[in-house]
GROMACS .gro file of C-alpha atoms in nm:
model
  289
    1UNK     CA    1  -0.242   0.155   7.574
    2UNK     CA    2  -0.478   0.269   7.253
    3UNK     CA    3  -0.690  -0.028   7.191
    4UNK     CA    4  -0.642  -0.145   6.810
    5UNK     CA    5  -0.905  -0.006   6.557
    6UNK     CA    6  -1.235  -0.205   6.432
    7UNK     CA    7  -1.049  -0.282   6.085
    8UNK     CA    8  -0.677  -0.326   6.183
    9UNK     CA    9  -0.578  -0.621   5.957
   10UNK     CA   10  -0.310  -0.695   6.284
   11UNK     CA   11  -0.544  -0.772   6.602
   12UNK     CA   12  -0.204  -0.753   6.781
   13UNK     CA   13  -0.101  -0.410   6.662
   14UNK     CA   14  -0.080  -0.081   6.923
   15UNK     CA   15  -0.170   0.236   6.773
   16UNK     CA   16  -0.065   0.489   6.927
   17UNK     CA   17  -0.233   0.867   6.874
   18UNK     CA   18  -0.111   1.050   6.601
   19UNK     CA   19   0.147   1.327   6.606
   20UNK     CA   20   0.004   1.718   6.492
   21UNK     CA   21   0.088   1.744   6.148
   22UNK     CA   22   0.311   2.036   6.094
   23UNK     CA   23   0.148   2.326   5.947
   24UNK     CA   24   0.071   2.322   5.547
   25UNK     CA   25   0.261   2.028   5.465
   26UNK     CA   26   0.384   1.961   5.119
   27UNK     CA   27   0.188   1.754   4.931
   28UNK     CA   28   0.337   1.439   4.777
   29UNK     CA   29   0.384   1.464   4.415
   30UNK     CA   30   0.225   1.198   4.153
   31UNK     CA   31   0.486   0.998   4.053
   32UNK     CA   32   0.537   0.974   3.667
   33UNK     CA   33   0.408   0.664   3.500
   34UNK     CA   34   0.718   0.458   3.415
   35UNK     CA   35   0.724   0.424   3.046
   36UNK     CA   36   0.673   0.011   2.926
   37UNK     CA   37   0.968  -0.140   2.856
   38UNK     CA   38   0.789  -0.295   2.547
   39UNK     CA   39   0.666  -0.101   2.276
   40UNK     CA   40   0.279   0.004   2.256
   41UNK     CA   41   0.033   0.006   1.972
   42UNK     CA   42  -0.327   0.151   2.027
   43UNK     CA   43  -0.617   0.006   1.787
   44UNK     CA   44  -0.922   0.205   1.731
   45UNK     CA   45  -1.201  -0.011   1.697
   46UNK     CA   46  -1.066  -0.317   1.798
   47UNK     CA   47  -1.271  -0.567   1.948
   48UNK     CA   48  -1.354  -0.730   1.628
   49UNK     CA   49  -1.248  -0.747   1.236
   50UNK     CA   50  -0.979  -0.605   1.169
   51UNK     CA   51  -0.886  -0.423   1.432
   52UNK     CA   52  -0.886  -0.741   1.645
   53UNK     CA   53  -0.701  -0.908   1.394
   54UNK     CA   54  -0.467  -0.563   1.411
   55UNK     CA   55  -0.417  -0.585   1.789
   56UNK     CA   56  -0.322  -0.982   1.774
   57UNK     CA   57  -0.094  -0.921   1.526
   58UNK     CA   58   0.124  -0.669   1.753
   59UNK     CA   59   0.084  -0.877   2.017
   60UNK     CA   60   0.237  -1.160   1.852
   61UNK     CA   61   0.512  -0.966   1.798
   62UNK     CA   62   0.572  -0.871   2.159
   63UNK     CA   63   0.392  -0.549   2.175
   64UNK     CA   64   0.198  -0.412   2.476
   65UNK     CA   65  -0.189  -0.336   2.342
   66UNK     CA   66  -0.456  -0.100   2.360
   67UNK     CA   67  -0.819  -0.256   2.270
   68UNK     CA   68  -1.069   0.045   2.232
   69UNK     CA   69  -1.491  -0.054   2.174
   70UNK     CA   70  -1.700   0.205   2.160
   71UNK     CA   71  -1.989   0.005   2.283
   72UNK     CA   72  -1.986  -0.353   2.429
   73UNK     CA   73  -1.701  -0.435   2.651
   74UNK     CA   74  -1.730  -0.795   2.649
   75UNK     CA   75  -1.561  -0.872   2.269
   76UNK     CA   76  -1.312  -0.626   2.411
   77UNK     CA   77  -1.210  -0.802   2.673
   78UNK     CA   78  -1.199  -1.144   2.518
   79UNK     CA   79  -0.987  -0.977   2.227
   80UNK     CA   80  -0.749  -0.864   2.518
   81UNK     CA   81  -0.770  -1.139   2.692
   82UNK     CA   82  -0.604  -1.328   2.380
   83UNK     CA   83  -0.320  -1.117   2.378
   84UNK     CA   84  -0.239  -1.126   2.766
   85UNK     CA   85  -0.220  -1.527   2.653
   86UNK     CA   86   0.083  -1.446   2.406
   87UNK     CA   87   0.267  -1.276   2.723
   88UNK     CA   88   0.175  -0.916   2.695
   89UNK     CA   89  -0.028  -0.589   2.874
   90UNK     CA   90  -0.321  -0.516   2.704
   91UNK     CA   91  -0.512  -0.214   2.796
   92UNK     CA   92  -0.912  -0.217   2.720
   93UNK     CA   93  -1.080   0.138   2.686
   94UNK     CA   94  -1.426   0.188   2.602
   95UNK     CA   95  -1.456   0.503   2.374
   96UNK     CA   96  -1.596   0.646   2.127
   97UNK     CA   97  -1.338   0.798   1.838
   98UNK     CA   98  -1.605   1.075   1.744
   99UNK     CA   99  -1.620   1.278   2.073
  100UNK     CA  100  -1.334   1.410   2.128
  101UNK     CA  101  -1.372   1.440   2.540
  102UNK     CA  102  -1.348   1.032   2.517
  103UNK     CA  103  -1.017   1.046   2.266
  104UNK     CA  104  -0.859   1.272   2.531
  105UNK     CA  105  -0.935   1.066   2.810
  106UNK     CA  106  -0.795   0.759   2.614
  107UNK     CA  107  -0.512   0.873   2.541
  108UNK     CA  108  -0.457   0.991   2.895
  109UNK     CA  109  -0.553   0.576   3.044
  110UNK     CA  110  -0.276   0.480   2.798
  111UNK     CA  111   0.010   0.758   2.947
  112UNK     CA  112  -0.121   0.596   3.293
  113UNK     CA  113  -0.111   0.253   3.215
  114UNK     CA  114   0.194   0.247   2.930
  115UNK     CA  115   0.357   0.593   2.953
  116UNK     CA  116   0.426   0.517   2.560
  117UNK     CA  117   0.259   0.499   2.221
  118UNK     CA  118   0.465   0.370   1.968
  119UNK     CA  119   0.225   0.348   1.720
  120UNK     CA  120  -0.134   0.432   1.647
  121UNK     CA  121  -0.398   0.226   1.407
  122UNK     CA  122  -0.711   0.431   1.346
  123UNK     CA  123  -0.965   0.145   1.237
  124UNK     CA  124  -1.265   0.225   1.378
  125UNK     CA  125  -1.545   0.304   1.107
  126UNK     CA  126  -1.882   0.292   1.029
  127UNK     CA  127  -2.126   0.322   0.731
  128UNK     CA  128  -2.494   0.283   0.597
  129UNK     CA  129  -2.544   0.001   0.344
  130UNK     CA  130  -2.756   0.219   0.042
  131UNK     CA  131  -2.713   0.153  -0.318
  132UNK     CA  132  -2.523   0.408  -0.482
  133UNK     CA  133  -2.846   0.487  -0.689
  134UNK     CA  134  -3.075   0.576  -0.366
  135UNK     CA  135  -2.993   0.938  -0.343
  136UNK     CA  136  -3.316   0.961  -0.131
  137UNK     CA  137  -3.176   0.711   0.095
  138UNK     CA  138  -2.908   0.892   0.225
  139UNK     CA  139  -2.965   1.238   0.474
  140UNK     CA  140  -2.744   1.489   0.554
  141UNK     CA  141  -2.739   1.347   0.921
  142UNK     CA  142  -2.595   0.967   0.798
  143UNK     CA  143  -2.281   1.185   0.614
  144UNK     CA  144  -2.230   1.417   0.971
  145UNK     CA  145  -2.259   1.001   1.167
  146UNK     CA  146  -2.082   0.919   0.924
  147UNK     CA  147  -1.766   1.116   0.882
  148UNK     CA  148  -1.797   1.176   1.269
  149UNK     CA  149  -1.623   0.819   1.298
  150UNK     CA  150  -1.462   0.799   0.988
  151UNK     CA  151  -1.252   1.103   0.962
  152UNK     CA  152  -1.334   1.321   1.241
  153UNK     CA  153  -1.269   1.037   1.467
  154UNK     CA  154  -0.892   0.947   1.342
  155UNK     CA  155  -0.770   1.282   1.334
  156UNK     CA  156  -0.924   1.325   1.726
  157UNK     CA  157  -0.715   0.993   1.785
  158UNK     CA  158  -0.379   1.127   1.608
  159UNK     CA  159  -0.442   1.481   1.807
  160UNK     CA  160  -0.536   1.303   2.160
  161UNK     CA  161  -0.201   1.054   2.097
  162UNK     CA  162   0.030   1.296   1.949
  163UNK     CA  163   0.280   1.396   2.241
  164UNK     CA  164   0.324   1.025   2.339
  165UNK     CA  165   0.412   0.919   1.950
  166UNK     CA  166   0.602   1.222   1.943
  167UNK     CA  167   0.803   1.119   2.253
  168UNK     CA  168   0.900   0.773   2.046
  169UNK     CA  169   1.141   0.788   1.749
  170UNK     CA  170   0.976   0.608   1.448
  171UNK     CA  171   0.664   0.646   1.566
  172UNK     CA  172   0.355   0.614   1.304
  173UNK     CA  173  -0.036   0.581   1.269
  174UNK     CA  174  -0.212   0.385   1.019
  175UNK     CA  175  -0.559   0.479   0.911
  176UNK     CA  176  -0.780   0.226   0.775
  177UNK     CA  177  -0.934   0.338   0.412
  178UNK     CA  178  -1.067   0.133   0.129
  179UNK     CA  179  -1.059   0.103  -0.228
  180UNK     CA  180  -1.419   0.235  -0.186
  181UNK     CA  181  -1.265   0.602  -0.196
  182UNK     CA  182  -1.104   0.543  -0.601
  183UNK     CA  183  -1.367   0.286  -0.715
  184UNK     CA  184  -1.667   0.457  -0.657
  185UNK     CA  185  -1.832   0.139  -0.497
  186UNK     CA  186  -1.879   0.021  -0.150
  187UNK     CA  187  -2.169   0.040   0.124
  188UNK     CA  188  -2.292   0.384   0.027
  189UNK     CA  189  -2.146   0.694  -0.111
  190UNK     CA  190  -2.121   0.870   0.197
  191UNK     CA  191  -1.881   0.589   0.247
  192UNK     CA  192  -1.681   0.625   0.015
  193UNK     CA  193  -1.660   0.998   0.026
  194UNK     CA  194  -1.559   0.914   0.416
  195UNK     CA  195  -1.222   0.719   0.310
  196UNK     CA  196  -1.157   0.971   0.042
  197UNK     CA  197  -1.132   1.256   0.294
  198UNK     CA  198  -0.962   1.024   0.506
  199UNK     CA  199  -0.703   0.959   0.261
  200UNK     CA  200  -0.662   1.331   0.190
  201UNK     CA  201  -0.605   1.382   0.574
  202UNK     CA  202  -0.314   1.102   0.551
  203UNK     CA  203  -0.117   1.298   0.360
  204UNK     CA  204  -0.179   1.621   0.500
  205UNK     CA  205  -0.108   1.465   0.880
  206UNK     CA  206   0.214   1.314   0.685
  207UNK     CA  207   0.369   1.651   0.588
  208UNK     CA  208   0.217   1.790   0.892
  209UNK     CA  209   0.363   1.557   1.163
  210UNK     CA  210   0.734   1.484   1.004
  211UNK     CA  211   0.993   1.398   1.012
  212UNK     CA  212   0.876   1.270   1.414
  213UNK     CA  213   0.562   1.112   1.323
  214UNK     CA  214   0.502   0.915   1.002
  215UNK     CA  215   0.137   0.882   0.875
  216UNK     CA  216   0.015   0.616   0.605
  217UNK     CA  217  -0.321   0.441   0.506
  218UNK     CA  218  -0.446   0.117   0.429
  219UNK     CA  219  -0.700   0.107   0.169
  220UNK     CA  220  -0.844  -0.262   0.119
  221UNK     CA  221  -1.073  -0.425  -0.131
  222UNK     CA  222  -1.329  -0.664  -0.048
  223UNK     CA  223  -1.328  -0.800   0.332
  224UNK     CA  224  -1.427  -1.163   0.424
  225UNK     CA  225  -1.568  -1.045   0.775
  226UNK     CA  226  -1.896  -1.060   0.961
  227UNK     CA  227  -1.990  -0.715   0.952
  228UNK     CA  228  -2.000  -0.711   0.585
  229UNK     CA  229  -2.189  -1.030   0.544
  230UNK     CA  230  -2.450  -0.883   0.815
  231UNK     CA  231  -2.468  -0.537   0.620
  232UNK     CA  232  -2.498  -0.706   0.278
  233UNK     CA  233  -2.728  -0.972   0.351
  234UNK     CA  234  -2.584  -1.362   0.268
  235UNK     CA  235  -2.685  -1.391  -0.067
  236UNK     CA  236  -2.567  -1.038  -0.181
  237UNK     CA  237  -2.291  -1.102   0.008
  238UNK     CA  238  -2.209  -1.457  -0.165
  239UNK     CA  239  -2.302  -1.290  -0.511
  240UNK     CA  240  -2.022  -1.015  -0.479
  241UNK     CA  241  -1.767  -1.229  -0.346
  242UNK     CA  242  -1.799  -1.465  -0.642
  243UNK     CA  243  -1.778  -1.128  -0.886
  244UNK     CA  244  -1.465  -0.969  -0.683
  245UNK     CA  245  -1.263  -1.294  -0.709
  246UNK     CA  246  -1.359  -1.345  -1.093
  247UNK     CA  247  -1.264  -0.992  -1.144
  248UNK     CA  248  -0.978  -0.981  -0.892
  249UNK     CA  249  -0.598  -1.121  -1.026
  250UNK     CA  250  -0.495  -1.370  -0.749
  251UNK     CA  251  -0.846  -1.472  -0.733
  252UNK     CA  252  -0.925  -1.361  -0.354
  253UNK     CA  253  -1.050  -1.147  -0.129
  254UNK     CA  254  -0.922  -0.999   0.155
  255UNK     CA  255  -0.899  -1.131   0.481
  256UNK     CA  256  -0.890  -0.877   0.794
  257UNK     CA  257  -0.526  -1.122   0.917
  258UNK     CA  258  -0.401  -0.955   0.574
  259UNK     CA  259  -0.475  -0.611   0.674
  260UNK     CA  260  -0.339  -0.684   1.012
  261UNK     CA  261  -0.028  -0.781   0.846
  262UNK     CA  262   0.038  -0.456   0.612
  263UNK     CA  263  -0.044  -0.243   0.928
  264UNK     CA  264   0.218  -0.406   1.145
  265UNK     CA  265   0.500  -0.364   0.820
  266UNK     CA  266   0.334   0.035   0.780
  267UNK     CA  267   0.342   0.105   1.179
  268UNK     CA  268   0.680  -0.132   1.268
  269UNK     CA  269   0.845  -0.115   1.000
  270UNK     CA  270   0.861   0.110   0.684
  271UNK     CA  271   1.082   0.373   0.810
  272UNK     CA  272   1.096   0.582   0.532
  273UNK     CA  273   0.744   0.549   0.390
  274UNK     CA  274   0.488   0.821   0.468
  275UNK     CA  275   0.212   0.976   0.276
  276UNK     CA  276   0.080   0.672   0.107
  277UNK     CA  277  -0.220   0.509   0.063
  278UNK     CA  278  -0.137   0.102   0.039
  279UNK     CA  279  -0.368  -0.082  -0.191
  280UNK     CA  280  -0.478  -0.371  -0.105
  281UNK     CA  281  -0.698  -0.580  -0.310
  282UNK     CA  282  -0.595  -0.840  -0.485
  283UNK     CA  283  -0.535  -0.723  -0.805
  284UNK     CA  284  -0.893  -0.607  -0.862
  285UNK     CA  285  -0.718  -0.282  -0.986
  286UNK     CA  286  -0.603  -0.505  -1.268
  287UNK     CA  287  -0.933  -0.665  -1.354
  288UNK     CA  288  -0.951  -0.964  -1.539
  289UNK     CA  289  -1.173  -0.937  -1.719
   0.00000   0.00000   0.00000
C-alpha cells in the first residue's frame, strides 16, 4: 500500500503510483467561454458620474456589466457591487482607455468572463479646467493627455470590442461628448476641441462599422456632478449653475441619471439611429434670454 500524500484532503484515500503517460499526449483544448445568457454592456469610466449612473442603469434593466477605473479600484467595486444587488454579473477591470495594451486586455477579461458585448459606452474623459482666454495656460502636452483619453481612448475601446459587438445583432457604442464641442465653452479649449473630434469620429465609426455595429454620441450640457464642482471650485460652480438654468428652457441642468437614461434608449434601443450626436441640455440651445 502507497501511504496517502501530506495534502490529500481524504486521510483515508490509497494512491496508488501513476501509470507512464503515453508518449506526446494531446493536450486538452481551452474550452470556449460560454456566451451570457443575458446581454452585456461595458462602461468606460465607470466607477463614478455618469458612467456609474450608465452601468446602474443597464443593470436595472437586467444586463450583465462591465465597470472599468483606470485608477482606484475601490469606487469600482462598490459601483459593481450595486449592480450584483439588482441580480446581475458585473465584471470590474482596472484600465486605462489611452493605452491600448490595457483596451486589448479588457476586452479579452470580458470574452472570458461574458463571451458577449452587446453594447459599448465610451465615457471615460478627462480635461484641464483653464479659461478659454489663458492661451499660456494650456501646453501642447495637456492637448496629447488630453485627447489620449478623450478620443484616442474610445476609438481603442470600439477597436479592442469590435469582434464581440460584431458577433451580436444590434449591437452599438455610445460615446460621451458635450455641448462643449458647438458652444465653444467648457473646462478648457483643449476640451472642447476633444469632443469635437470625438464627434467627428462618431460618424465616421457609424459609416465605418454598419450596418453590424451602430455608433452614436451623447453630447450633454451642464452636469450636476462632483467632478465638476471640484474642477470649478463651489462658488464658480454655484455661479454657472444659476446662469445655465436662467439661460436654459426647462430651467435645469443635467443630471448624470439623465445621461444614463439616453445611453440605455441609444445602446438598447434606437435601432435605426446611427451617426448622431444627441443633445442634451435643456434647452440651453434655445436660450432664454
Amino acid at each position: 500500500m502507497t501511504p496517502a500524500s501530506d495534502n490529500s484532503s481524504d486521510p483515508g484515500q490509497v494512491f496508488a503510483p501513476a501509470p507512464t503517460p503515453a508518449p506526446n499526449p494531446v493536450p486538452n483544448p481551452v474550452p470556449a467561454p460560454v456566451p451570457s445568457q443575458r446581454r452585456v454592456c461595458v462602461v468606460s469610466g465607470s466607477s463614478s458620474g455618469i458612467g456609474a449612473a450608465t452601468v446602474l442603469r443597464y443593470a436595472r434593466e437586467g444586463w450583465d456589466v462591465v465597470v472599468n477605473c483606470a485608477h482606484r479600484i475601490e469606487p469600482a467595486q462598490a459601483v459593481a457591487d450595486a449592480c450584483r444587488a439588482l441580480g446581475v454579473s458585473a465584471l470590474v477591470v482596472r484600465a486605462d482607455v489611452a493605452s491600448d495594451a490595457d483596451c486589448r486586455r479588457l476586452a479579452a477579461e470580458v470574452e472570458a468572463a461574458f463571451g458577449r458585448v452587446d453594447v459599448l459606452v465610451n465615457s471615460a474623459g478627462t480635461t484641464k479646467f483653464v479659461a478659454a482666454k489663458d492661451l499660456d495656460g494650456l501646453q501642447a502636452e495637456d492637448f496629447q493627455r488630453i485627447y489620449a483619453v478623450n478620443v484616442i481612448g474610445p476609438w481603442q475601446m470600439t477597436r479592442a470590442l469590435l469582434p464581440l459587438l460584431q458577433r451580436q445583432p444590434g449591437s452599438g457604442v455610445v460615446n460621451i461628448s458635450s455641448i462643449a464641442a458647438t458652444m465653444g465653452v467648457g473646462s478648457s479649449i483643449a476640451y472642447m476641441a476633444s469632443k469635437g473630434a470625438l464627434n467627428a469620429m462618431t460618424v465616421g465609426l457609424a459609416r465605418a462599422l454598419g450596418p453590424q455595429v451602430r455608433v452614436n454620441a451623447i453630447a450633454p450640457g451642464m452636469v450636476d456632478s462632483p467632478w465638476l464642482k471640484q474642477g470649478l471650485g463651489a462658488e464658480r460652480y454655484a455661479a454657472t449653475a444659476v446662469g445655465y438654468r436662467a439661460r436654459a428652457t426647462l430651467d435645469a441642468l443635467i443630471l448624470p441619471e439623465d445621461v444614463a437614461d439616453a445611453a440605455w434608449w441609444l445602446g438598447a434601443g434606437a435601432a435605426k439611429t446611427t451617426g448622431e450626436v444627441i443633445l442634451l441640455d435643456a434647452g440651453l440651445r434655445l436660450s432664454r434670454g
